Amino acid sequence: MDGGAAAAAVGAGRALAGGQSSLASPENVQVHVVNTNFTLSWDYRGSDHRVTFSAQFQW
């Protein structure tokens, strides 16, 4: 990757809005890099499967 380094951090926030509960953090996070294609995968053991996670790439 041109001598650069890429890092990814994935986590579920613990801040709660009204009527919401704490989320379980993703586990076994893996980053697969092929040229400029970055694919994130993880295991999520939480009971609510209507959860979305986001990741931010910073070079």
Short mmCIF file of C-alpha atoms in Angstrom, two decimals, residues 15-45:
data_model
loop_
_atom_site.label_atom_id
_atom_site.label_comp_id
_atom_site.label_asym_id
_atom_site.label_seq_id
_atom_site.Cartn_x
_atom_site.Cartn_y
_atom_site.Cartn_z
CA ALA A 15 -24.39 6.53 24.59
CA LEU A 16 -28.12 5.95 24.89
CA ALA A 17 -31.02 7.89 23.45
CA GLY A 18 -34.53 7.70 24.84
CA GLY A 19 -35.95 4.18 24.62
CA GLN A 20 -32.70 2.61 23.39
CA SER A 21 -30.48 0.06 25.07
CA SER A 22 -26.73 -0.50 25.09
CA LEU A 23 -25.36 -2.30 22.01
CA ALA A 24 -22.95 -5.23 21.99
CA SER A 25 -19.66 -4.45 20.26
CA PRO A 26 -18.68 -6.41 17.14
CA GLU A 27 -16.07 -9.15 17.65
CA ASN A 28 -13.39 -10.75 15.46
CA VAL A 29 -13.07 -7.64 13.26
CA GLN A 30 -11.05 -8.27 10.10
CA VAL A 31 -9.93 -5.92 7.33
CA HIS A 32 -9.24 -7.39 3.90
CA VAL A 33 -7.36 -5.13 1.46
CA VAL A 34 -6.95 -5.75 -2.27
CA ASN A 35 -5.52 -2.75 -4.13
CA THR A 36 -7.96 0.05 -3.21
CA ASN A 37 -10.83 -2.24 -2.13
CA PHE A 38 -11.24 -2.43 1.66
CA THR A 39 -13.67 -5.01 3.05
CA LEU A 40 -14.58 -5.10 6.74
CA SER A 41 -16.07 -8.23 8.32
CA TRP A 42 -16.97 -9.06 11.89
CA ASP A 43 -19.05 -11.28 14.16
CA TYR A 44 -21.96 -9.64 15.94
CA ARG A 45 -23.53 -11.54 18.82
#
